[in-house]
Coordinates of C-alpha atoms in Angstrom, one line a residue:
Chain A
X768 CA -63.6 -49.6 -12.0
X769 CA -61.0 -50.1 -9.3
X770 CA -61.3 -50.6 -5.5
X771 CA -59.2 -51.3 -2.5
X772 CA -60.2 -52.3 1.0
X773 CA -61.0 -49.4 3.4
X774 CA -59.4 -49.6 6.9
X775 CA -61.8 -49.9 9.8
X776 CA -62.6 -46.6 11.4
X777 CA -63.1 -46.0 15.1
X778 CA -66.2 -44.5 16.7
X779 CA -64.8 -41.3 18.0
X780 CA -66.5 -38.8 20.4
X781 CA -67.2 -36.5 17.4
X782 CA -68.9 -39.3 15.5
X783 CA -71.2 -39.9 18.5
X784 CA -71.9 -36.2 18.8
X785 CA -72.7 -36.1 15.1
X786 CA -75.1 -39.1 15.4
X787 CA -76.9 -37.4 18.3
X788 CA -77.3 -34.2 16.2
X789 CA -78.6 -36.3 13.3
X790 CA -81.2 -38.0 15.6
X791 CA -82.3 -34.6 17.0
X792 CA -82.7 -33.3 13.5
X793 CA -84.7 -36.4 12.5
X794 CA -87.1 -35.9 15.4
X795 CA -87.4 -32.1 14.8
X796 CA -88.6 -32.9 11.3
X797 CA -91.0 -35.7 12.4
X798 CA -92.8 -34.3 15.4
X799 CA -96.0 -33.3 13.7
X800 CA -98.0 -35.7 15.8
X801 CA -97.1 -33.6 18.8
X802 CA -97.7 -30.4 16.8
X803 CA -94.2 -29.2 17.5
X804 CA -92.8 -30.2 14.1
X805 CA -91.1 -27.3 12.3
X806 CA -92.8 -26.8 9.0
X807 CA -90.6 -23.8 8.1
X808 CA -87.6 -26.1 8.1
X809 CA -86.8 -26.4 4.4
X810 CA -83.4 -28.0 4.4
X811 CA -81.1 -29.4 1.8
X812 CA -81.4 -33.0 3.1
X813 CA -82.7 -36.3 1.6
X814 CA -85.9 -36.2 3.7
X815 CA -89.3 -36.7 2.0
X816 CA -92.6 -35.8 3.6
X817 CA -93.8 -38.6 5.9
X818 CA -97.0 -39.2 7.8
X819 CA -95.1 -37.8 10.8
X820 CA -93.4 -34.8 9.2
X821 CA -94.5 -31.3 8.6
X822 CA -91.9 -30.4 6.0
X823 CA -89.7 -32.0 3.4
X824 CA -86.2 -31.7 2.0
X825 CA -85.5 -29.0 -0.6
X826 CA -85.2 -31.3 -3.5
X827 CA -88.6 -33.0 -2.9
X828 CA -90.3 -29.6 -2.3
X829 CA -88.6 -28.3 -5.5
X830 CA -90.2 -31.1 -7.5
X831 CA -93.6 -30.6 -5.8
X832 CA -93.6 -26.8 -6.5
X833 CA -92.3 -27.2 -10.1
X834 CA -95.1 -29.7 -10.9
X835 CA -97.7 -27.3 -9.6
X836 CA -96.3 -24.5 -11.7
X837 CA -95.0 -22.5 -8.7
X838 CA -91.6 -20.9 -9.0
X839 CA -89.6 -22.8 -6.3
X840 CA -88.0 -19.8 -4.6
X841 CA -87.8 -21.3 -1.1
X842 CA -86.0 -24.6 -2.1
X843 CA -83.6 -22.7 -4.3
X844 CA -82.9 -20.1 -1.6
X845 CA -82.3 -23.0 0.8
X846 CA -79.8 -24.7 -1.5
X847 CA -77.9 -21.5 -2.3
X848 CA -77.7 -19.9 1.2
X849 CA -77.0 -23.1 3.1
X850 CA -74.7 -24.5 0.4
X851 CA -72.8 -21.2 0.0
X852 CA -72.1 -21.0 3.7
X853 CA -71.9 -24.6 5.0
X854 CA -71.4 -26.7 1.8
X855 CA -72.6 -30.3 2.3
X856 CA -72.7 -29.9 6.1
X857 CA -76.3 -31.1 6.4
X858 CA -75.4 -34.3 4.5
X859 CA -73.3 -35.3 7.5
X860 CA -75.1 -33.6 10.4
X861 CA -78.8 -33.3 9.5
X862 CA -79.8 -35.7 6.8
X863 CA -82.0 -38.6 8.0
X864 CA -81.0 -40.9 5.1
X865 CA -77.3 -40.1 6.0
X866 CA -78.1 -41.2 9.6
X867 CA -79.6 -44.4 8.1
X868 CA -76.5 -45.0 6.2
X869 CA -74.3 -44.4 9.2
X870 CA -76.4 -46.8 11.3
X871 CA -76.2 -49.5 8.5
X872 CA -72.4 -48.9 8.4
X873 CA -72.2 -49.3 12.2
X874 CA -74.3 -52.5 12.3
X875 CA -72.3 -54.0 9.5
X876 CA -68.9 -52.8 10.7
X877 CA -67.7 -56.4 10.7
X878 CA -68.1 -56.4 6.8
X879 CA -65.0 -55.4 4.9
X880 CA -65.6 -52.0 3.4
X881 CA -64.4 -51.0 -0.1
X882 CA -63.0 -47.7 -1.2
X883 CA -63.2 -46.9 -4.9
X884 CA -60.3 -45.1 -6.4
X885 CA -60.5 -41.3 -6.8
X886 CA -61.4 -41.6 -10.6
X887 CA -64.1 -44.2 -9.9
X888 CA -65.5 -42.0 -7.1
X889 CA -65.8 -39.1 -9.4
X890 CA -67.0 -40.9 -12.5
X891 CA -69.7 -42.8 -10.6
X892 CA -71.1 -39.4 -9.5
X893 CA -72.3 -38.9 -13.1
X894 CA -75.1 -41.3 -12.3
X895 CA -76.4 -38.8 -9.7
X896 CA -75.9 -35.9 -12.0
X897 CA -78.0 -37.7 -14.7
X898 CA -80.8 -38.4 -12.1
X899 CA -80.7 -34.8 -10.8
X900 CA -80.7 -33.3 -14.3
X901 CA -83.4 -35.7 -15.6
X902 CA -85.7 -35.1 -12.6
X903 CA -85.4 -31.3 -12.9
X904 CA -86.0 -31.5 -16.6
X905 CA -89.1 -33.6 -16.2
X906 CA -90.5 -31.5 -13.3
X907 CA -90.0 -28.3 -15.3
X908 CA -91.7 -29.8 -18.3
X909 CA -94.6 -30.9 -16.1
X910 CA -94.8 -27.4 -14.5
X911 CA -94.8 -25.6 -17.9
X912 CA -97.5 -28.0 -19.1
X913 CA -99.6 -27.4 -16.0
X914 CA -99.1 -23.7 -16.3
X915 CA -100.4 -23.8 -19.9
X916 CA -103.6 -25.6 -18.6
X917 CA -102.8 -29.1 -19.7
X918 CA -102.8 -30.6 -16.2
X919 CA -105.2 -33.5 -16.9
X920 CA -103.3 -34.7 -20.0
X921 CA -99.8 -34.5 -18.3
X922 CA -101.1 -36.1 -15.1
X923 CA -102.5 -39.0 -17.2
X924 CA -99.2 -39.3 -19.1
X925 CA -96.9 -39.3 -16.1
X926 CA -99.1 -41.2 -13.6
X927 CA -97.3 -41.6 -10.3
X928 CA -94.3 -39.7 -11.6
X929 CA -96.4 -36.5 -12.0
X930 CA -95.9 -34.8 -8.7
X931 CA -92.4 -35.8 -7.6
X932 CA -90.7 -38.0 -10.3
X933 CA -87.7 -38.9 -8.2
X934 CA -89.8 -39.8 -5.1
X935 CA -91.1 -42.9 -6.9
X936 CA -87.6 -44.4 -7.1
X937 CA -85.8 -42.8 -4.1
X938 CA -85.0 -45.4 -1.4
X939 CA -85.3 -42.5 1.2
X940 CA -89.0 -42.1 0.2
X941 CA -89.4 -45.9 0.4
X942 CA -87.9 -46.0 3.9
X943 CA -89.4 -42.9 5.4
X944 CA -92.7 -42.7 3.6
X945 CA -93.7 -46.0 1.9
X946 CA -92.9 -48.4 4.7
X947 CA -94.6 -46.3 7.4
X948 CA -97.6 -45.8 5.1
X949 CA -97.9 -49.5 4.5
X950 CA -97.9 -50.1 8.2
X951 CA -100.2 -47.1 9.0
X952 CA -102.8 -48.1 6.4
X953 CA -102.7 -51.6 7.6
X954 CA -102.1 -53.1 4.2
X955 CA -98.9 -55.1 5.2
X956 CA -100.8 -58.4 5.7
X957 CA -102.7 -57.9 2.5
X958 CA -99.6 -57.2 0.5
X959 CA -97.7 -60.2 1.6
X960 CA -100.4 -62.9 1.3
X961 CA -99.1 -65.5 -1.2
X962 CA -102.2 -65.3 -3.3
X963 CA -101.8 -61.5 -3.6
X964 CA -98.1 -61.4 -4.6
X965 CA -99.0 -61.6 -8.3
X966 CA -101.3 -58.6 -8.1
X967 CA -98.8 -56.3 -6.4
X968 CA -98.1 -53.2 -8.5
X969 CA -94.8 -53.6 -10.5
X970 CA -93.8 -50.1 -9.2
X971 CA -93.7 -51.4 -5.6
X972 CA -91.5 -54.3 -6.7
X973 CA -89.2 -51.8 -8.5
X974 CA -89.1 -49.6 -5.4
X975 CA -88.3 -52.5 -3.1
X976 CA -85.5 -53.7 -5.4
X977 CA -83.9 -50.2 -5.5
X978 CA -84.2 -50.0 -1.7
X979 CA -82.5 -53.4 -1.2
X980 CA -79.9 -52.5 -3.8
X981 CA -79.1 -49.2 -2.0
X982 CA -78.7 -51.1 1.3
X983 CA -76.3 -53.6 -0.3
X984 CA -74.3 -50.7 -1.7
X985 CA -74.2 -48.8 1.6
X986 CA -73.0 -52.0 3.4
X987 CA -69.9 -52.3 1.2
X988 CA -69.2 -48.6 0.3
X989 CA -69.6 -46.2 3.2
X990 CA -72.1 -43.4 2.4
X991 CA -72.4 -44.9 -1.1
X992 CA -75.7 -43.3 -1.8
X993 CA -74.5 -39.8 -0.7
X994 CA -71.4 -40.1 -2.9
X995 CA -72.9 -41.1 -6.2
X996 CA -76.7 -41.0 -6.4
X997 CA -78.3 -38.5 -4.0
X998 CA -79.6 -35.5 -6.0
X999 CA -79.3 -33.2 -2.9
X1000 CA -75.6 -34.3 -2.5
X1001 CA -75.1 -33.6 -6.2
X1002 CA -76.4 -30.0 -6.0
X1003 CA -74.8 -29.3 -2.6
X1004 CA -71.5 -30.8 -3.7
X1005 CA -71.2 -28.2 -6.5
X1006 CA -71.9 -25.4 -3.9
X1007 CA -69.7 -27.1 -1.3
X1008 CA -66.7 -26.8 -3.5
X1009 CA -66.9 -23.0 -3.0
X1010 CA -68.5 -22.8 0.5
X1011 CA -67.3 -20.4 3.1
X1012 CA -66.8 -23.1 5.8
X1013 CA -64.9 -26.2 5.3
X1014 CA -61.8 -28.2 6.5
X1015 CA -58.2 -27.5 5.6
X1016 CA -54.7 -28.6 6.6
X1017 CA -52.1 -26.9 8.6
X1018 CA -49.1 -27.4 6.3
X1019 CA -46.5 -26.9 9.0
X1020 CA -48.0 -29.8 11.1
X1021 CA -49.1 -32.2 8.4
X1022 CA -46.7 -35.1 7.8
X1023 CA -48.7 -36.6 4.9
X1024 CA -49.5 -39.8 6.8
X1025 CA -52.9 -40.1 5.0
X1026 CA -54.9 -41.1 8.1
X1027 CA -57.4 -38.3 7.3
X1028 CA -58.1 -40.0 3.9
X1029 CA -58.5 -43.4 5.6
X1030 CA -61.1 -42.2 8.0
X1031 CA -63.0 -40.0 5.5
X1032 CA -66.4 -41.7 4.9
X1033 CA -66.7 -40.0 1.5
X1034 CA -63.3 -41.1 0.2
X1035 CA -62.0 -37.5 -0.3
X1036 CA -58.3 -37.5 -1.3
X1037 CA -57.6 -34.7 1.2
X1038 CA -53.8 -34.6 0.5
X1039 CA -54.4 -33.9 -3.2
X1040 CA -56.2 -30.7 -2.3
X1041 CA -54.5 -27.4 -1.5
X1042 CA -53.6 -27.3 2.2
X1043 CA -55.6 -24.1 2.9
X1044 CA -59.0 -25.8 2.0
X1045 CA -60.3 -29.1 0.9
X1046 CA -62.6 -28.1 -2.0
X1047 CA -64.2 -31.4 -3.0
X1048 CA -67.7 -32.1 -4.2
X1049 CA -67.7 -35.1 -1.9
X1050 CA -66.6 -33.4 1.4
X1051 CA -69.6 -33.2 3.8
X1052 CA -67.8 -31.3 6.6
X1053 CA -68.4 -34.3 8.9
X1054 CA -65.1 -33.4 10.6
X1055 CA -64.1 -37.0 11.1
X1056 CA -60.6 -36.2 9.8
X1057 CA -60.0 -33.6 12.6
X1058 CA -59.8 -35.9 15.7
X1059 CA -58.2 -38.7 13.5
X1060 CA -55.1 -36.6 12.9
X1061 CA -52.4 -37.3 15.4
X1062 CA -50.5 -34.1 14.4
X1063 CA -53.6 -31.9 14.9
X1064 CA -53.0 -30.7 11.3
X1065 CA -56.7 -30.9 10.2
X1066 CA -58.7 -27.7 11.0
X1067 CA -62.1 -26.2 10.5
X1068 CA -61.6 -23.2 8.3
X1069 CA -63.8 -20.2 7.5
X1070 CA -63.4 -18.4 4.1
Chain B
X541 CA -63.0 -16.3 -10.0
X542 CA -62.1 -17.1 -6.4
X543 CA -64.1 -19.7 -4.6
X544 CA -65.1 -17.2 -1.9
X545 CA -66.5 -14.8 -4.5
X546 CA -68.6 -17.7 -6.0
X547 CA -69.9 -18.5 -2.5
X548 CA -70.8 -14.9 -1.8
X549 CA -72.6 -14.7 -5.2
X550 CA -74.5 -17.9 -4.4
X551 CA -75.5 -16.7 -0.9
X552 CA -76.6 -13.3 -2.3
X553 CA -78.7 -14.9 -5.0
X554 CA -80.2 -17.1 -2.3
X555 CA -81.1 -14.1 -0.1
X556 CA -82.6 -12.3 -3.1
X557 CA -84.8 -15.4 -3.8
X558 CA -85.8 -15.6 -0.2
X559 CA -86.7 -11.9 -0.2
X560 CA -88.8 -12.4 -3.3
X561 CA -90.4 -15.5 -1.6
X562 CA -91.3 -13.4 1.5
X563 CA -92.6 -10.5 -0.5
X564 CA -94.8 -12.7 -2.6
X565 CA -96.1 -14.6 0.4
X566 CA -94.5 -17.8 -0.7
X567 CA -92.7 -18.2 2.6
X568 CA -95.8 -18.4 4.7
X569 CA -96.1 -21.5 6.7
X570 CA -99.7 -21.7 5.5
X571 CA -98.6 -22.1 1.9
X572 CA -96.0 -24.8 2.8
X573 CA -98.7 -26.5 4.9
X574 CA -101.1 -26.3 2.0
X575 CA -98.5 -27.8 -0.4
X576 CA -97.7 -30.6 2.1
X577 CA -101.4 -31.2 3.0
X578 CA -101.2 -34.8 1.7
X579 CA -98.6 -37.3 0.6
X580 CA -98.0 -37.2 -3.1
X581 CA -99.1 -40.1 -5.4
X582 CA -95.4 -40.4 -6.2
X583 CA -94.5 -41.2 -2.6
X584 CA -97.2 -43.8 -2.2
X585 CA -96.8 -45.2 -5.7
X586 CA -97.6 -48.9 -5.9
X587 CA -99.1 -49.2 -2.4
X588 CA -102.7 -50.3 -2.4
X589 CA -105.1 -47.9 -0.7
X590 CA -107.0 -49.4 2.2

């Protein structure tokens, strides 16, 4: 595994606009208390159902539907249509866990960031591929078993992993669902009493450890979770390679200075891609490379 | 196969799935609401109930 230090990136106007859009999206998905939440919004983002939300991200809904033996037409359609047109655009512009990572990155901007090499960046992605494949396999197995009428047995066998296997381990679920639930149910004081520490469910410790591990990773590697682990990013990355909308270089203006690669939060080696389009599983169409280019060589391209 | 062709195929399959979802009443907000009626045990795993 090889690394090098990533140059510090500036907070451009575009990044501020992107953050505002991310915050609007977050509230749009979490306004159920005011009965204006959009429950028809099934988007390919890392957003679980919370006590404030009326919908959830495609991958969580996919697991929920599979485990209830319902063919997950809506989440699949959401992945294919949005991924085919926009690629991983929602990872950068709409995902609440992406917003969380960006905020962590901003707060800890004084910490030196590390950029893995291209081969490390790609090989580490296999972790996410394994998680995505494993989750889908388990959910499908559960769904088939439920469909065959063995729900009680399968439920007993899988326990908490029965409905949404990945939700148990996902730090996004811990952040957006578990922490608010602990506060909302008023069990925070009970949980952290010294005499109760020994009786806390081991699963909660594991979830807390994964959450803290994810934060440490995000501090040192910008968007580390999106790059390597997030199942939504894994699925959308495959579609994003072929999406209709993406960034490209104007070859007549580009002087190969590499600033676009330096500012890319996902570590995409833009210059190694054909000029007409950057077709990378990592590119989230955040567009940070466009204002960074002094030669105006980076462009948003369609088709 | 060209990337654009793959994208068009993915979008077309997605639209077909969406059409099937609508025709089989899977796209009704009621169904999604019913599905999301409560937090899953997975999401609240390990948290003691009050």
